[in-house]
PDB file of C-alpha atoms in Angstrom:
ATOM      1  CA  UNK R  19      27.145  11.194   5.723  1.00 44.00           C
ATOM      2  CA  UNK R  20      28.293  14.579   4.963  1.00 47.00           C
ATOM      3  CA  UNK R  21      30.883  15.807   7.418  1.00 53.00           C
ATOM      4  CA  UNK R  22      29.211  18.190  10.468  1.00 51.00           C
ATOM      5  CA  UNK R  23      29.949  22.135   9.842  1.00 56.00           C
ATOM      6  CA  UNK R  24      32.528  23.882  12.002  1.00 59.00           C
ATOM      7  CA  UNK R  25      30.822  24.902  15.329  1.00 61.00           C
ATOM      8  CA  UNK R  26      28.143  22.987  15.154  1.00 68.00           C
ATOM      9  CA  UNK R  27      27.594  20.020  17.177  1.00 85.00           C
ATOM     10  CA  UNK R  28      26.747  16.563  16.125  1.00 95.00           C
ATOM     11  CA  UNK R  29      23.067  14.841  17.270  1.00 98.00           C
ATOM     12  CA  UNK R  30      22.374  11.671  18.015  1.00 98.00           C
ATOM     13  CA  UNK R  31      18.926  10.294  18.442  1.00 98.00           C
ATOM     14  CA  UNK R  32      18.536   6.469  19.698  1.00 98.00           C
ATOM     15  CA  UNK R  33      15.176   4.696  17.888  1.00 98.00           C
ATOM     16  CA  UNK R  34      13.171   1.540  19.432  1.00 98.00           C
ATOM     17  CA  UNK R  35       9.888   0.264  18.488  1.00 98.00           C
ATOM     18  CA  UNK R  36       8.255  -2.744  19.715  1.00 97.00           C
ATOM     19  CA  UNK R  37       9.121  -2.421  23.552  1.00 98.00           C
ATOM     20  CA  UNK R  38       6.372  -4.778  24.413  1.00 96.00           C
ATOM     21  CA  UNK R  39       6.641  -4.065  28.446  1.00 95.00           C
ATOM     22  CA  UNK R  40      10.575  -4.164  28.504  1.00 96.00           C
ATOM     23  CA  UNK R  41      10.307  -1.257  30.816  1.00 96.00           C
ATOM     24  CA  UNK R  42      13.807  -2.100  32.478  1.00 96.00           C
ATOM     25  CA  UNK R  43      15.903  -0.880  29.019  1.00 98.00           C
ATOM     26  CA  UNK R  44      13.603   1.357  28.089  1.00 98.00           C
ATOM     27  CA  UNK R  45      14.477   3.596  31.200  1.00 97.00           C
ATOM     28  CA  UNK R  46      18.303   3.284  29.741  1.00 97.00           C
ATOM     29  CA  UNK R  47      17.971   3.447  26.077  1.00 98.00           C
ATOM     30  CA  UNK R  48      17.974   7.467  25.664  1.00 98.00           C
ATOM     31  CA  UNK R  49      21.571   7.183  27.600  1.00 98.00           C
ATOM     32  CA  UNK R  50      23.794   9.099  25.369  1.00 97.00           C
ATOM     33  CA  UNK R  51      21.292  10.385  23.079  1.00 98.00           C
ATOM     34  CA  UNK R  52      20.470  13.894  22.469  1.00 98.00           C
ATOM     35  CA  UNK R  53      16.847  12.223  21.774  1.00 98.00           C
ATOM     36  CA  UNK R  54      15.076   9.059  22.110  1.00 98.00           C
ATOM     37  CA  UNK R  55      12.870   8.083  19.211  1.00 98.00           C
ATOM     38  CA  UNK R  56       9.902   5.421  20.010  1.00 98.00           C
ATOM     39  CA  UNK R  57       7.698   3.723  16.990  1.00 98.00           C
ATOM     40  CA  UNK R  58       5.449   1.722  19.232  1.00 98.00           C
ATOM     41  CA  UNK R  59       3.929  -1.264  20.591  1.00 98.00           C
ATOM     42  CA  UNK R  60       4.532  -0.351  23.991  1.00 98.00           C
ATOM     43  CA  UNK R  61       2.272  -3.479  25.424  1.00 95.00           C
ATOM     44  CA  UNK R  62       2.941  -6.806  25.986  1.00 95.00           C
ATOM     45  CA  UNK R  63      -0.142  -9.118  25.326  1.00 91.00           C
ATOM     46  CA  UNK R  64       1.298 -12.197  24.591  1.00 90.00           C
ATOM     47  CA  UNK R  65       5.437 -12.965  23.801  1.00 87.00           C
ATOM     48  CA  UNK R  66       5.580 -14.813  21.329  1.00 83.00           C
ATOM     49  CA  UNK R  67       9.195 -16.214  22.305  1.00 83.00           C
ATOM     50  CA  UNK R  68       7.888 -17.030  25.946  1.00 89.00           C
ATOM     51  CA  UNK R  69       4.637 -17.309  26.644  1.00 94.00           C
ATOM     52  CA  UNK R  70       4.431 -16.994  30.074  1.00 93.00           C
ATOM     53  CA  UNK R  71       4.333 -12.988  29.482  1.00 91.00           C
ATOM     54  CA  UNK R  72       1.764 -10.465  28.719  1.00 93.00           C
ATOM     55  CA  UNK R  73      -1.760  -9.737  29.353  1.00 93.00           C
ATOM     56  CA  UNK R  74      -3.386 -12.927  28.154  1.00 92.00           C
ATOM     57  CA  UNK R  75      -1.464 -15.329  30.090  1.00 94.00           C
ATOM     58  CA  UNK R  76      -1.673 -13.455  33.305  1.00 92.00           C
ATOM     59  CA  UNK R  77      -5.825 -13.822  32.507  1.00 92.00           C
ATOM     60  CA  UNK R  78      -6.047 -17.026  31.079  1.00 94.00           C
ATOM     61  CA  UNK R  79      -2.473 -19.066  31.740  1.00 95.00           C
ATOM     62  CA  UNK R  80       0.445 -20.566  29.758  1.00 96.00           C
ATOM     63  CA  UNK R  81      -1.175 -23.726  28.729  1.00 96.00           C
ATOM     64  CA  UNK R  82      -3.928 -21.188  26.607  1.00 95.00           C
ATOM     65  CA  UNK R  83      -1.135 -18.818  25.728  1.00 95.00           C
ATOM     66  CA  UNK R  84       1.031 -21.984  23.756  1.00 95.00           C
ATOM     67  CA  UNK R  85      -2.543 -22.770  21.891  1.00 95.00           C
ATOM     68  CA  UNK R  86      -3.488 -19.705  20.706  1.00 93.00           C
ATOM     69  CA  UNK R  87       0.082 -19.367  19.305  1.00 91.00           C
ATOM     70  CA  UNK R  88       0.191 -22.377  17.389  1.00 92.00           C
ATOM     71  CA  UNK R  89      -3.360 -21.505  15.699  1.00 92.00           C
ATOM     72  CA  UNK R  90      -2.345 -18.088  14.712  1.00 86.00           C
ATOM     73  CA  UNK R  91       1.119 -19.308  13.950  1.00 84.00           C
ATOM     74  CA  UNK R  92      -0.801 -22.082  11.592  1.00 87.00           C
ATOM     75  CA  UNK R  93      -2.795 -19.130  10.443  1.00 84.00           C
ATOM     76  CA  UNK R  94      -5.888 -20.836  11.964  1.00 91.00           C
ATOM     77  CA  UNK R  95      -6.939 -17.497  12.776  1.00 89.00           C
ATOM     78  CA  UNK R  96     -10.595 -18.620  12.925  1.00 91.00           C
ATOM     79  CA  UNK R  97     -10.163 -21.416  15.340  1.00 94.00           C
ATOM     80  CA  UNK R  98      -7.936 -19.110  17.094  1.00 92.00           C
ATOM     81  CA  UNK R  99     -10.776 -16.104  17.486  1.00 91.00           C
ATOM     82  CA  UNK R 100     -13.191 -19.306  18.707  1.00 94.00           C
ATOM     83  CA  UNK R 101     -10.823 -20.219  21.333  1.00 94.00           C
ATOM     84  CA  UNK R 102      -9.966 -16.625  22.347  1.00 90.00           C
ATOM     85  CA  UNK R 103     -14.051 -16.070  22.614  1.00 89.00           C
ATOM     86  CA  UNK R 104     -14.536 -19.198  25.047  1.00 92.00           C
ATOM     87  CA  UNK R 105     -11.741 -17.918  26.797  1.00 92.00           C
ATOM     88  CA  UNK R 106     -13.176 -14.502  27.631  1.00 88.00           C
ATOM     89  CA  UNK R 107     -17.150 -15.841  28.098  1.00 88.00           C
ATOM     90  CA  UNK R 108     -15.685 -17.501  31.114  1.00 83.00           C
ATOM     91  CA  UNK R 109     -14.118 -13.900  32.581  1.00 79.00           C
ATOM     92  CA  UNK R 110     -17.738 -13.105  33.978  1.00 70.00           C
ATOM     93  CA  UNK R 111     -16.594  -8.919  33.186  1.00 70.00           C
ATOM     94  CA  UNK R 112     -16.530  -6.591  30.544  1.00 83.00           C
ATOM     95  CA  UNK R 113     -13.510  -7.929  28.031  1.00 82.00           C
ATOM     96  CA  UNK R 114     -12.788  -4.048  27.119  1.00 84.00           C
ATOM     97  CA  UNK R 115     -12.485  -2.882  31.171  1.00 90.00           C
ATOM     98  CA  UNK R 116     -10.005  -6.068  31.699  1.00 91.00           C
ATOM     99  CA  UNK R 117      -8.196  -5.006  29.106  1.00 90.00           C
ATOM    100  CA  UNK R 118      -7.966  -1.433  29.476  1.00 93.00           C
ATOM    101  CA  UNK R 119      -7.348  -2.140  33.368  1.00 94.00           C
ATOM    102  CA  UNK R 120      -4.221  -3.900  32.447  1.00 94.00           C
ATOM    103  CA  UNK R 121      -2.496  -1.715  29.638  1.00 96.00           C
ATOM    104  CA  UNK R 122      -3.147   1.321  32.060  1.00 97.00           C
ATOM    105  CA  UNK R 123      -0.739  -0.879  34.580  1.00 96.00           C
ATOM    106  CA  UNK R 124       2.024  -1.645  31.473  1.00 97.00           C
ATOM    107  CA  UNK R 125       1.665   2.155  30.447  1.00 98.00           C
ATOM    108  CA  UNK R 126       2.052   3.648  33.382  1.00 97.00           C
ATOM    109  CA  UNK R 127       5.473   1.929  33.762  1.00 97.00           C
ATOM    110  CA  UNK R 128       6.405   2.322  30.313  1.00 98.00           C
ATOM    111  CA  UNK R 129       5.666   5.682  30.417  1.00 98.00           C
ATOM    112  CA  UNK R 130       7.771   6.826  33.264  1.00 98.00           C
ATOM    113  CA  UNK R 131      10.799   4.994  32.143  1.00 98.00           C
ATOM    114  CA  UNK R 132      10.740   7.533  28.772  1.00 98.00           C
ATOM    115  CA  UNK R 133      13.340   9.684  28.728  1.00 97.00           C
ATOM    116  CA  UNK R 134      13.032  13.497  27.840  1.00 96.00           C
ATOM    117  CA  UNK R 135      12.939  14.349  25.114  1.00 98.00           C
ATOM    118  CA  UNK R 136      10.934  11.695  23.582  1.00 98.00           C
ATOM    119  CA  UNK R 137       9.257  11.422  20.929  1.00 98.00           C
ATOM    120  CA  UNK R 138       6.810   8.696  20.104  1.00 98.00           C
ATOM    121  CA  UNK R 139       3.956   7.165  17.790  1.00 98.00           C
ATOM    122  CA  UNK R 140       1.789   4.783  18.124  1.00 98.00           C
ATOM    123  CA  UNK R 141       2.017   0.612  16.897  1.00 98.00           C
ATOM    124  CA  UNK R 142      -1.234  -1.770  16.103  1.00 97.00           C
ATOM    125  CA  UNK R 143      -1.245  -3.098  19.771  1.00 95.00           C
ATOM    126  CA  UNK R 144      -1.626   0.531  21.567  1.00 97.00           C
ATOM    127  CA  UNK R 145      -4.477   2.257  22.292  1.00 97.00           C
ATOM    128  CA  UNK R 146      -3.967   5.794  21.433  1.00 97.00           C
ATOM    129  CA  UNK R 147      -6.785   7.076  23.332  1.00 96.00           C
ATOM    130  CA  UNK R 148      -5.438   6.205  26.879  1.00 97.00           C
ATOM    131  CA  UNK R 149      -1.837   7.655  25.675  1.00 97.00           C
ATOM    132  CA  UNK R 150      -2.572  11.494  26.305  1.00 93.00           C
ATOM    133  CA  UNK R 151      -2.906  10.515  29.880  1.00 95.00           C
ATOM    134  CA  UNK R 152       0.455   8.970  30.775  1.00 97.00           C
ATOM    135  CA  UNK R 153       2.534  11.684  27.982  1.00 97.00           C
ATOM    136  CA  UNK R 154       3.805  14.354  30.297  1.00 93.00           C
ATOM    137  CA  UNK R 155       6.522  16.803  29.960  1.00 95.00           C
ATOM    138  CA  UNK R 156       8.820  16.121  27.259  1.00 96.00           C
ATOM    139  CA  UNK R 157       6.970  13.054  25.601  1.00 98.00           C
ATOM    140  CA  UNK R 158       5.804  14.014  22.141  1.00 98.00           C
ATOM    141  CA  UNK R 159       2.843  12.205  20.283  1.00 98.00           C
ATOM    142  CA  UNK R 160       2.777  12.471  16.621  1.00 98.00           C
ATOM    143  CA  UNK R 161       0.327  10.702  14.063  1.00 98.00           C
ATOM    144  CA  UNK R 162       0.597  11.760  10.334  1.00 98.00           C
ATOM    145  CA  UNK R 163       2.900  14.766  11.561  1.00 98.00           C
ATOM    146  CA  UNK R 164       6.360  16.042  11.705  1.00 98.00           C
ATOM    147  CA  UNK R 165       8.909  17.393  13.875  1.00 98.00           C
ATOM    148  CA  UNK R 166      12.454  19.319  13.981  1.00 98.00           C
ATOM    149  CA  UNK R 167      15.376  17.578  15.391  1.00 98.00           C
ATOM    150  CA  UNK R 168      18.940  18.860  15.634  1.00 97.00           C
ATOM    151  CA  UNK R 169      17.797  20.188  11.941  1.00 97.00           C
ATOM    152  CA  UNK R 170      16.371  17.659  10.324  1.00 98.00           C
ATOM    153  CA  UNK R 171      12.958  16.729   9.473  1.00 98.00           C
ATOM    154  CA  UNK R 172      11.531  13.817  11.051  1.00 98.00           C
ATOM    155  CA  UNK R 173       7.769  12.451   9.673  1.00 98.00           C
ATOM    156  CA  UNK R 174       5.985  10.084  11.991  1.00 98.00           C
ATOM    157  CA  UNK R 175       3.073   7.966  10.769  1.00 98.00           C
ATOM    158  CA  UNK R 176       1.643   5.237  13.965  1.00 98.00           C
ATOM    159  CA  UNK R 177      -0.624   2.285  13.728  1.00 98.00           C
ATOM    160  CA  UNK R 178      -1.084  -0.622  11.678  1.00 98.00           C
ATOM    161  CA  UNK R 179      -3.277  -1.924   8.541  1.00 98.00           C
ATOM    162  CA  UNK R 180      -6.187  -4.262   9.284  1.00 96.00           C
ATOM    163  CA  UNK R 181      -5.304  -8.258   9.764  1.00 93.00           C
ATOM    164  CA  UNK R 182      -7.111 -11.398  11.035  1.00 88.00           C
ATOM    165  CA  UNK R 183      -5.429 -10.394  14.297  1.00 83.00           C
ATOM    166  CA  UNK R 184      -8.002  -7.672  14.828  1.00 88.00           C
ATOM    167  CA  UNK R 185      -5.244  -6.002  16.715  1.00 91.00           C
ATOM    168  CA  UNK R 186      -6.673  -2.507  18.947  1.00 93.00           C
ATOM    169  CA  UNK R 187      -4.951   0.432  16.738  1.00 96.00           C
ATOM    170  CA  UNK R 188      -5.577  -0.864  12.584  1.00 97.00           C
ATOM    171  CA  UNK R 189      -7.104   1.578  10.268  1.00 97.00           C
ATOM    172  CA  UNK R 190      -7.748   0.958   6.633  1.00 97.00           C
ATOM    173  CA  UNK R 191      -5.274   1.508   3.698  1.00 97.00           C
ATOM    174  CA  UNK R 192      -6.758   5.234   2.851  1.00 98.00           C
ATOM    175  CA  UNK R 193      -6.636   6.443   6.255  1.00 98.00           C
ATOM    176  CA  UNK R 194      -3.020   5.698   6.303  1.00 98.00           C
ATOM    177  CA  UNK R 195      -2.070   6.579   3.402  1.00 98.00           C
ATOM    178  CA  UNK R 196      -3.705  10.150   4.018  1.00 98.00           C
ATOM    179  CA  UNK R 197      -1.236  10.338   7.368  1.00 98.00           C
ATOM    180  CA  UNK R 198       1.625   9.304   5.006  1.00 98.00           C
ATOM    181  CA  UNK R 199       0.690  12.419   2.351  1.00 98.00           C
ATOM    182  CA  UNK R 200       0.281  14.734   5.401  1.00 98.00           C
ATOM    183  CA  UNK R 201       3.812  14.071   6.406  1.00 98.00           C
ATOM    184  CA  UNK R 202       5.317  14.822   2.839  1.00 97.00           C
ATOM    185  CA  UNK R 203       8.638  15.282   2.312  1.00 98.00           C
ATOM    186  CA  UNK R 204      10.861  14.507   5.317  1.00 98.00           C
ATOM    187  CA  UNK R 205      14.414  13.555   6.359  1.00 98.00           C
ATOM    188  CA  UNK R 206      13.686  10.907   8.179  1.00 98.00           C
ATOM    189  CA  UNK R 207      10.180   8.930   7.625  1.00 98.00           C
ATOM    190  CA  UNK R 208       9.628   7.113  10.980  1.00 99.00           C
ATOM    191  CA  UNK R 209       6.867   4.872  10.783  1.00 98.00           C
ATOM    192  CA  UNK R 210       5.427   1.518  13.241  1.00 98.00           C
ATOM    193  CA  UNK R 211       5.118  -0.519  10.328  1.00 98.00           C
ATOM    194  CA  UNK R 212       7.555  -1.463   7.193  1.00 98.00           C
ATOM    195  CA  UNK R 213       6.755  -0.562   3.303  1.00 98.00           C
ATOM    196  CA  UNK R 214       5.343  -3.413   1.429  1.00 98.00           C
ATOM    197  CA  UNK R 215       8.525  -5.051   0.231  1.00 98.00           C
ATOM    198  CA  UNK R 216       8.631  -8.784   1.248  1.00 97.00           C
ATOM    199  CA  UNK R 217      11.992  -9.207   2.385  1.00 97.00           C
ATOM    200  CA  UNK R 218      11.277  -6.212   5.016  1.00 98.00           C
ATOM    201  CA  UNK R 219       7.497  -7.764   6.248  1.00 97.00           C
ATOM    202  CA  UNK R 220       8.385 -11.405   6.261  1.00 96.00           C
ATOM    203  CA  UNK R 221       8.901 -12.645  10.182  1.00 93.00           C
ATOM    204  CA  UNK R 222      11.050 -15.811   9.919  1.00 91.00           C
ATOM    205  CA  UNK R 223       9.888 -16.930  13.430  1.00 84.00           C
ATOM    206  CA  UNK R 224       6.599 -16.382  13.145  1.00 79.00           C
ATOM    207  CA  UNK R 225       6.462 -17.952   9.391  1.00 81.00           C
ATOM    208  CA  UNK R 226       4.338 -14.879   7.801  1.00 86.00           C
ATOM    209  CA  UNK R 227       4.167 -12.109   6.074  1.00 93.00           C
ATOM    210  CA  UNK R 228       3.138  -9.221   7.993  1.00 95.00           C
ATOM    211  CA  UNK R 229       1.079  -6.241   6.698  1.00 96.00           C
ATOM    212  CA  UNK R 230       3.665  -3.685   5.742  1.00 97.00           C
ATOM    213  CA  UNK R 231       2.167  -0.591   3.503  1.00 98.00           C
ATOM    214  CA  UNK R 232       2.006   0.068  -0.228  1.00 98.00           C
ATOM    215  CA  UNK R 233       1.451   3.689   0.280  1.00 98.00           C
ATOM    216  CA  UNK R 234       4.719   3.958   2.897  1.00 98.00           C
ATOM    217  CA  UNK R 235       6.633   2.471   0.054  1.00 98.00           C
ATOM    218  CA  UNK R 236       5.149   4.624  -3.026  1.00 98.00           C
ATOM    219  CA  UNK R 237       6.288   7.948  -0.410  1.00 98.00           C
ATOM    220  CA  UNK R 238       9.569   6.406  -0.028  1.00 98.00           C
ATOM    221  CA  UNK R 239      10.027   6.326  -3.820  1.00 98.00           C
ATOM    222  CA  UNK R 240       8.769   9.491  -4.766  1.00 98.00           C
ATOM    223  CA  UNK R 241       9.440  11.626  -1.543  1.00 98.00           C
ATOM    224  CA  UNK R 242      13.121   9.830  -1.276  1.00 98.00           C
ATOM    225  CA  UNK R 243      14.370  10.520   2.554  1.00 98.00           C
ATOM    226  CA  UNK R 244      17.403   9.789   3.842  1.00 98.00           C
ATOM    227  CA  UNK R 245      15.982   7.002   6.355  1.00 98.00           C
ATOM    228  CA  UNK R 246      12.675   5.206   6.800  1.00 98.00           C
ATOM    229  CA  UNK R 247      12.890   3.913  10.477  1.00 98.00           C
ATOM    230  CA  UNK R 248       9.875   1.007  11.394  1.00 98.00           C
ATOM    231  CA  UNK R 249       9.090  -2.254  13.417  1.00 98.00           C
ATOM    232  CA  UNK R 250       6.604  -4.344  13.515  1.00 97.00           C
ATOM    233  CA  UNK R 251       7.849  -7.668  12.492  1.00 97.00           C
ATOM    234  CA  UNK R 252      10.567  -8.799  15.182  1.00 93.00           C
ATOM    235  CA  UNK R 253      12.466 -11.476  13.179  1.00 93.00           C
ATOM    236  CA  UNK R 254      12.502  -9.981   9.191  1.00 95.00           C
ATOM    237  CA  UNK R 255      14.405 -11.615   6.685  1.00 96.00           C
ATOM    238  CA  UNK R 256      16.080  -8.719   6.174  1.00 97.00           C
ATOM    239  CA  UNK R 257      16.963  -5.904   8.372  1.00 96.00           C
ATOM    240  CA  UNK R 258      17.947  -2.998   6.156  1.00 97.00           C
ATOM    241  CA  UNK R 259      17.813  -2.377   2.837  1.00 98.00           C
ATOM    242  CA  UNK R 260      18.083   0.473   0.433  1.00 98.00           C
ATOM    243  CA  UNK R 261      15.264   1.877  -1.783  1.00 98.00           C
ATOM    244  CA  UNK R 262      16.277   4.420  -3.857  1.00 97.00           C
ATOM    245  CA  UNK R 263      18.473   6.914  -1.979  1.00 96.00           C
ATOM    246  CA  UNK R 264      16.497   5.387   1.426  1.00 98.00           C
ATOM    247  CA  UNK R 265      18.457   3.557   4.043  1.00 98.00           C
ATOM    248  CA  UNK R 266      15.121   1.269   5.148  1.00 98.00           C
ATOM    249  CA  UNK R 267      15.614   0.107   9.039  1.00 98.00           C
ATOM    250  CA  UNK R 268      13.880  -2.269  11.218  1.00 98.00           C
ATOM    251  CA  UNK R 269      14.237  -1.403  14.774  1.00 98.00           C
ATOM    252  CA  UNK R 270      11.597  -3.610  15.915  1.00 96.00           C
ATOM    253  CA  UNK R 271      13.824  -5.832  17.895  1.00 91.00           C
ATOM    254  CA  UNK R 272      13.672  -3.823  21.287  1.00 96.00           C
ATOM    255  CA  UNK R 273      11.826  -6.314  23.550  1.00 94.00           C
ATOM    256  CA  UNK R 274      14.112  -8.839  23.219  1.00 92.00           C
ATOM    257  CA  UNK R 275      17.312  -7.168  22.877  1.00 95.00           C
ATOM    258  CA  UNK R 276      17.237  -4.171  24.902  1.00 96.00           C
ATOM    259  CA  UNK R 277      19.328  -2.282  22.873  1.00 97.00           C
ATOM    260  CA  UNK R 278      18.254   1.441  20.519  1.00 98.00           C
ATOM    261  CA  UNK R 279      18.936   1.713  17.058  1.00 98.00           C
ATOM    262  CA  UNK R 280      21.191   4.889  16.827  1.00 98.00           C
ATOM    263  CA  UNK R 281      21.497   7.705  14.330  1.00 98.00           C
ATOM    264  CA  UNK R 282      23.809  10.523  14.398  1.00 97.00           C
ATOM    265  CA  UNK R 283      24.804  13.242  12.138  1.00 97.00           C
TER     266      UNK R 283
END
């Protein structure tokens, strides 16, 4: 890191993705920070690690929760959409209400507990439509877009690809990859999920491979930043890694650890 001119102070932003209703160090994690960075996945519908938390086992209980993890765990993903569909005939409402209902709750906490200035996108679990509603003062949304901080260029691509998990915010390939060439050359390329390099989309909890993008990892090669911040897949095989002249981060480890990824210069 090149050593900060005379007169000029240094900037510090803190980073977090995957916050998955951990509302309590969310409302700390800009302490310190000239800036708080957030890459997504603010709601919780089912933890993994303990699934007595999130929306699904409020609605349909623990017992449900533990089989619907081991089927998509097994990558029964079939078995686990049947199970998920009995579940829901037996709600007697409208499955999109109930769940809209409930992530308004989660995002109205989540949202008050972001510090200003913040600046956000969105993960594969959100639902960007409801976010323009809880953003006030001092929350910034970007998709495909970019942004100045303390003088450097930040790029911030949200969402997901499409999976068997049919999760609320995935788009296909070429719409992301046209948010990825609208961002162009940045500093720092801050995206929700990884480039497509297996040691950075494998989840050694889990047991998969998550989708991570080929077109996120084609900019990172020819665009070279100095960072490409992400999330997505909690437990990766490997945290950080260098492509190129890229220092490639996960931060995706907020929910259970409570703790920012910082970056100063």
């Amino acid at each position: 890191m090149a050593p900060t001119p005379v007169g000029r102070r240094r900037t510090r932003v803190h980073v977090v993705s995957d916050v998955h209703g951990n509302a309590r160090d969310l409302a700390r994690a800009g302490d310190g920070a000239d800036a708080l960075i957030c890459l997504g996945d603010l709601v919780l519908f089912l933890d993994y690690a303990d699934h007595s938390r999130g929306i699904f086992p409020d609605l349909f209980g623990v017992e449900n929760a533990d089989r619907i993890v081991a089927l998509r765990t097994a990558r029964r993903f079939t078995e686990a959409r049947e199970l998920g569909a009995q579940l829901w005939a037996g709600v007697g409402a409208d499955r999109a209400s109930v769940i809209e209902a409930a992530v308004r709750k989660q995002y109205a906490e989540l949202f008050a507990a972001f510090p200003t200035p913040t600046y956000a996108t969105y993960g594969n679990v959100d639902m960007p439509p409801l976010w323009r509603e809880y953003a006030g003062p001092g929350i910034t949304v970007l998709d495909g877009e970019r942004v100045e901080i303390g003088g450097r260029v930040f790029g911030f691509v949200g969402g997901g690809l499409r999976t068997p998990m049919r999760t609320p915010y995935e788009i296909s390939e070429e719409e992301y990859a046209a948010k990825i060439e609208a961002v162009g050359e940045v500093d720092v390329l801050c995206t929700h999920i990884p480039p497509e390099v297996p040691e950075l989309v494998y989840d050694t909890v889990a047991r998969r491979f998550e989708r991570g993008s080929r077109a996120l990892l084609a900019a990172i090669r020819r665009t070279r930043p100095r960072y490409a911040l992400f999330g997505h897949v909690h437990q990766p095989l490997v945290r950080r890694m260098r492509i190129g002249a890229t220092e490639c981060v996960n931060v995706g480890h907020f929910a259970g650890s409570g703790r920012p990824w910082a970056l100063e210069w």
